[in-house]
mmCIF file with all atom_site columns, C-alpha atoms in Angstrom:
data_model
loop_
_atom_site.group_PDB
_atom_site.id
_atom_site.type_symbol
_atom_site.label_atom_id
_atom_site.label_alt_id
_atom_site.label_comp_id
_atom_site.label_asym_id
_atom_site.label_entity_id
_atom_site.label_seq_id
_atom_site.pdbx_PDB_ins_code
_atom_site.Cartn_x
_atom_site.Cartn_y
_atom_site.Cartn_z
_atom_site.occupancy
_atom_site.B_iso_or_equiv
_atom_site.pdbx_formal_charge
_atom_site.auth_seq_id
_atom_site.auth_comp_id
_atom_site.auth_asym_id
_atom_site.auth_atom_id
_atom_site.pdbx_PDB_model_num
ATOM 1   C CA . UNK T 1 1   ? 137.155 -14.206 83.169 1.00 75.00 ? 1   UNK T CA 1
ATOM 2   C CA . UNK T 1 2   ? 138.023 -17.870 83.627 1.00 88.00 ? 2   UNK T CA 1
ATOM 3   C CA . UNK T 1 3   ? 138.165 -19.373 87.082 1.00 93.00 ? 3   UNK T CA 1
ATOM 4   C CA . UNK T 1 4   ? 141.328 -21.148 88.310 1.00 94.00 ? 4   UNK T CA 1
ATOM 5   C CA . UNK T 1 5   ? 140.190 -24.583 87.132 1.00 96.00 ? 5   UNK T CA 1
ATOM 6   C CA . UNK T 1 6   ? 139.213 -23.336 83.656 1.00 95.00 ? 6   UNK T CA 1
ATOM 7   C CA . UNK T 1 7   ? 142.514 -21.456 83.259 1.00 95.00 ? 7   UNK T CA 1
ATOM 8   C CA . UNK T 1 8   ? 144.548 -24.515 84.289 1.00 96.00 ? 8   UNK T CA 1
ATOM 9   C CA . UNK T 1 9   ? 142.600 -26.630 81.776 1.00 96.00 ? 9   UNK T CA 1
ATOM 10  C CA . UNK T 1 10  ? 143.156 -24.060 79.011 1.00 96.00 ? 10  UNK T CA 1
ATOM 11  C CA . UNK T 1 11  ? 146.919 -24.016 79.626 1.00 97.00 ? 11  UNK T CA 1
ATOM 12  C CA . UNK T 1 12  ? 147.001 -27.812 79.596 1.00 97.00 ? 12  UNK T CA 1
ATOM 13  C CA . UNK T 1 13  ? 144.953 -28.024 76.387 1.00 97.00 ? 13  UNK T CA 1
ATOM 14  C CA . UNK T 1 14  ? 147.051 -25.352 74.628 1.00 98.00 ? 14  UNK T CA 1
ATOM 15  C CA . UNK T 1 15  ? 150.640 -25.742 75.895 1.00 98.00 ? 15  UNK T CA 1
ATOM 16  C CA . UNK T 1 16  ? 153.327 -23.233 74.929 1.00 97.00 ? 16  UNK T CA 1
ATOM 17  C CA . UNK T 1 17  ? 154.889 -24.248 71.620 1.00 97.00 ? 17  UNK T CA 1
ATOM 18  C CA . UNK T 1 18  ? 151.869 -26.156 70.351 1.00 98.00 ? 18  UNK T CA 1
ATOM 19  C CA . UNK T 1 19  ? 150.380 -25.510 66.919 1.00 98.00 ? 19  UNK T CA 1
ATOM 20  C CA . UNK T 1 20  ? 146.749 -24.413 66.944 1.00 98.00 ? 20  UNK T CA 1
ATOM 21  C CA . UNK T 1 21  ? 144.002 -23.474 64.520 1.00 97.00 ? 21  UNK T CA 1
ATOM 22  C CA . UNK T 1 22  ? 142.213 -20.219 65.272 1.00 98.00 ? 22  UNK T CA 1
ATOM 23  C CA . UNK T 1 23  ? 139.526 -18.016 63.739 1.00 98.00 ? 23  UNK T CA 1
ATOM 24  C CA . UNK T 1 24  ? 140.062 -14.256 63.495 1.00 98.00 ? 24  UNK T CA 1
ATOM 25  C CA . UNK T 1 25  ? 137.333 -12.459 65.453 1.00 98.00 ? 25  UNK T CA 1
ATOM 26  C CA . UNK T 1 26  ? 138.487 -8.855  65.531 1.00 97.00 ? 26  UNK T CA 1
ATOM 27  C CA . UNK T 1 27  ? 141.282 -6.536  64.404 1.00 96.00 ? 27  UNK T CA 1
ATOM 28  C CA . UNK T 1 28  ? 142.530 -4.058  67.002 1.00 95.00 ? 28  UNK T CA 1
ATOM 29  C CA . UNK T 1 29  ? 145.229 -1.361  66.685 1.00 93.00 ? 29  UNK T CA 1
ATOM 30  C CA . UNK T 1 30  ? 147.686 -3.591  68.582 1.00 93.00 ? 30  UNK T CA 1
ATOM 31  C CA . UNK T 1 31  ? 146.799 -6.999  67.072 1.00 96.00 ? 31  UNK T CA 1
ATOM 32  C CA . UNK T 1 32  ? 144.057 -9.537  66.525 1.00 97.00 ? 32  UNK T CA 1
ATOM 33  C CA . UNK T 1 33  ? 141.622 -11.324 68.800 1.00 98.00 ? 33  UNK T CA 1
ATOM 34  C CA . UNK T 1 34  ? 141.090 -14.906 67.688 1.00 98.00 ? 34  UNK T CA 1
ATOM 35  C CA . UNK T 1 35  ? 139.057 -17.856 68.906 1.00 98.00 ? 35  UNK T CA 1
ATOM 36  C CA . UNK T 1 36  ? 140.643 -21.225 69.595 1.00 98.00 ? 36  UNK T CA 1
ATOM 37  C CA . UNK T 1 37  ? 138.791 -24.552 69.437 1.00 96.00 ? 37  UNK T CA 1
ATOM 38  C CA . UNK T 1 38  ? 136.249 -24.717 72.225 1.00 93.00 ? 38  UNK T CA 1
ATOM 39  C CA . UNK T 1 39  ? 135.520 -20.996 71.956 1.00 94.00 ? 39  UNK T CA 1
ATOM 40  C CA . UNK T 1 40  ? 138.525 -19.852 73.984 1.00 95.00 ? 40  UNK T CA 1
ATOM 41  C CA . UNK T 1 41  ? 139.716 -16.329 73.067 1.00 95.00 ? 41  UNK T CA 1
ATOM 42  C CA . UNK T 1 42  ? 143.387 -15.643 72.379 1.00 97.00 ? 42  UNK T CA 1
ATOM 43  C CA . UNK T 1 43  ? 145.485 -12.701 71.215 1.00 97.00 ? 43  UNK T CA 1
ATOM 44  C CA . UNK T 1 44  ? 148.049 -12.201 68.461 1.00 97.00 ? 44  UNK T CA 1
ATOM 45  C CA . UNK T 1 45  ? 150.019 -8.974  69.003 1.00 95.00 ? 45  UNK T CA 1
ATOM 46  C CA . UNK T 1 46  ? 150.838 -7.109  65.785 1.00 94.00 ? 46  UNK T CA 1
ATOM 47  C CA . UNK T 1 47  ? 154.549 -7.726  66.373 1.00 93.00 ? 47  UNK T CA 1
ATOM 48  C CA . UNK T 1 48  ? 153.830 -11.471 66.656 1.00 95.00 ? 48  UNK T CA 1
ATOM 49  C CA . UNK T 1 49  ? 152.106 -11.674 63.263 1.00 95.00 ? 49  UNK T CA 1
ATOM 50  C CA . UNK T 1 50  ? 155.033 -12.548 60.988 1.00 94.00 ? 50  UNK T CA 1
ATOM 51  C CA . UNK T 1 51  ? 153.926 -15.052 58.333 1.00 93.00 ? 51  UNK T CA 1
ATOM 52  C CA . UNK T 1 52  ? 156.956 -16.210 56.401 1.00 88.00 ? 52  UNK T CA 1
ATOM 53  C CA . UNK T 1 53  ? 159.187 -14.267 58.807 1.00 88.00 ? 53  UNK T CA 1
ATOM 54  C CA . UNK T 1 54  ? 158.047 -10.870 57.520 1.00 88.00 ? 54  UNK T CA 1
ATOM 55  C CA . UNK T 1 55  ? 156.499 -8.162  59.693 1.00 88.00 ? 55  UNK T CA 1
ATOM 56  C CA . UNK T 1 56  ? 152.968 -7.259  58.589 1.00 89.00 ? 56  UNK T CA 1
ATOM 57  C CA . UNK T 1 57  ? 151.863 -4.092  60.375 1.00 87.00 ? 57  UNK T CA 1
ATOM 58  C CA . UNK T 1 58  ? 149.431 -3.058  57.626 1.00 90.00 ? 58  UNK T CA 1
ATOM 59  C CA . UNK T 1 59  ? 146.054 -4.235  58.950 1.00 89.00 ? 59  UNK T CA 1
ATOM 60  C CA . UNK T 1 60  ? 144.670 -4.484  55.432 1.00 92.00 ? 60  UNK T CA 1
ATOM 61  C CA . UNK T 1 61  ? 147.082 -7.402  54.878 1.00 94.00 ? 61  UNK T CA 1
ATOM 62  C CA . UNK T 1 62  ? 145.961 -9.302  57.979 1.00 96.00 ? 62  UNK T CA 1
ATOM 63  C CA . UNK T 1 63  ? 143.572 -12.253 57.681 1.00 97.00 ? 63  UNK T CA 1
ATOM 64  C CA . UNK T 1 64  ? 139.947 -11.186 57.404 1.00 97.00 ? 64  UNK T CA 1
ATOM 65  C CA . UNK T 1 65  ? 137.481 -11.520 60.246 1.00 97.00 ? 65  UNK T CA 1
ATOM 66  C CA . UNK T 1 66  ? 136.101 -15.064 60.146 1.00 98.00 ? 66  UNK T CA 1
ATOM 67  C CA . UNK T 1 67  ? 139.204 -16.451 58.418 1.00 98.00 ? 67  UNK T CA 1
ATOM 68  C CA . UNK T 1 68  ? 140.925 -19.537 59.847 1.00 98.00 ? 68  UNK T CA 1
ATOM 69  C CA . UNK T 1 69  ? 144.643 -19.301 60.550 1.00 97.00 ? 69  UNK T CA 1
ATOM 70  C CA . UNK T 1 70  ? 147.382 -21.537 61.922 1.00 97.00 ? 70  UNK T CA 1
ATOM 71  C CA . UNK T 1 71  ? 149.392 -20.215 64.861 1.00 98.00 ? 71  UNK T CA 1
ATOM 72  C CA . UNK T 1 72  ? 151.678 -21.302 67.696 1.00 98.00 ? 72  UNK T CA 1
ATOM 73  C CA . UNK T 1 73  ? 151.017 -20.782 71.392 1.00 98.00 ? 73  UNK T CA 1
ATOM 74  C CA . UNK T 1 74  ? 153.705 -18.297 72.457 1.00 97.00 ? 74  UNK T CA 1
ATOM 75  C CA . UNK T 1 75  ? 152.777 -17.595 76.073 1.00 97.00 ? 75  UNK T CA 1
ATOM 76  C CA . UNK T 1 76  ? 150.248 -17.950 78.858 1.00 97.00 ? 76  UNK T CA 1
ATOM 77  C CA . UNK T 1 77  ? 149.572 -14.584 80.489 1.00 95.00 ? 77  UNK T CA 1
ATOM 78  C CA . UNK T 1 78  ? 148.520 -15.611 83.979 1.00 95.00 ? 78  UNK T CA 1
ATOM 79  C CA . UNK T 1 79  ? 147.802 -12.059 85.156 1.00 94.00 ? 79  UNK T CA 1
ATOM 80  C CA . UNK T 1 80  ? 144.857 -11.644 82.776 1.00 92.00 ? 80  UNK T CA 1
ATOM 81  C CA . UNK T 1 81  ? 144.413 -15.332 81.904 1.00 95.00 ? 81  UNK T CA 1
ATOM 82  C CA . UNK T 1 82  ? 145.098 -14.827 78.235 1.00 95.00 ? 82  UNK T CA 1
ATOM 83  C CA . UNK T 1 83  ? 146.692 -17.127 75.689 1.00 98.00 ? 83  UNK T CA 1
ATOM 84  C CA . UNK T 1 84  ? 149.182 -15.326 73.458 1.00 97.00 ? 84  UNK T CA 1
ATOM 85  C CA . UNK T 1 85  ? 149.759 -16.690 69.941 1.00 98.00 ? 85  UNK T CA 1
ATOM 86  C CA . UNK T 1 86  ? 152.225 -15.966 67.168 1.00 97.00 ? 86  UNK T CA 1
ATOM 87  C CA . UNK T 1 87  ? 152.198 -16.582 63.435 1.00 96.00 ? 87  UNK T CA 1
ATOM 88  C CA . UNK T 1 88  ? 155.606 -17.211 61.916 1.00 94.00 ? 88  UNK T CA 1
ATOM 89  C CA . UNK T 1 89  ? 158.935 -17.214 63.702 1.00 91.00 ? 89  UNK T CA 1
ATOM 90  C CA . UNK T 1 90  ? 159.410 -15.322 66.957 1.00 87.00 ? 90  UNK T CA 1
ATOM 91  C CA . UNK T 1 91  ? 160.355 -11.675 66.513 1.00 81.00 ? 91  UNK T CA 1
ATOM 92  C CA . UNK T 1 92  ? 163.770 -12.153 68.126 1.00 81.00 ? 92  UNK T CA 1
ATOM 93  C CA . UNK T 1 93  ? 164.764 -14.501 65.310 1.00 77.00 ? 93  UNK T CA 1
ATOM 94  C CA . UNK T 1 94  ? 164.784 -11.636 62.810 1.00 66.00 ? 94  UNK T CA 1
ATOM 95  C CA . UNK T 1 95  ? 167.556 -9.881  64.725 1.00 52.00 ? 95  UNK T CA 1
ATOM 96  C CA . UNK T 1 96  ? 169.476 -13.025 65.524 1.00 47.00 ? 96  UNK T CA 1
ATOM 97  C CA . UNK T 1 97  ? 169.343 -12.266 69.223 1.00 45.00 ? 97  UNK T CA 1
ATOM 98  C CA . UNK T 1 98  ? 169.138 -15.067 71.740 1.00 48.00 ? 98  UNK T CA 1
ATOM 99  C CA . UNK T 1 99  ? 166.254 -15.517 74.121 1.00 45.00 ? 99  UNK T CA 1
ATOM 100 C CA . UNK T 1 100 ? 166.956 -16.854 77.544 1.00 42.00 ? 100 UNK T CA 1
#
């Protein structure tokens, strides 16, 4: 786990809303683990993988391990010091609901 200084630097380097390149490392039942530049791990939840605005829950249609993808930093999870990414528009945009 990152120490306080490393976590602060990671959040500064990858601010929420920024576009990032990542490499898929592993598929899990709930999403994908990816690596950001500098070797920092990040997570894309299955519900946050929506290329072109379409949900893709079929893992066989996800990018292959080792494949590079473009994503957006969606959140910084301070509790477990994890960067959350999304691909495509946020899930709430498909329902037209507002996010506060």
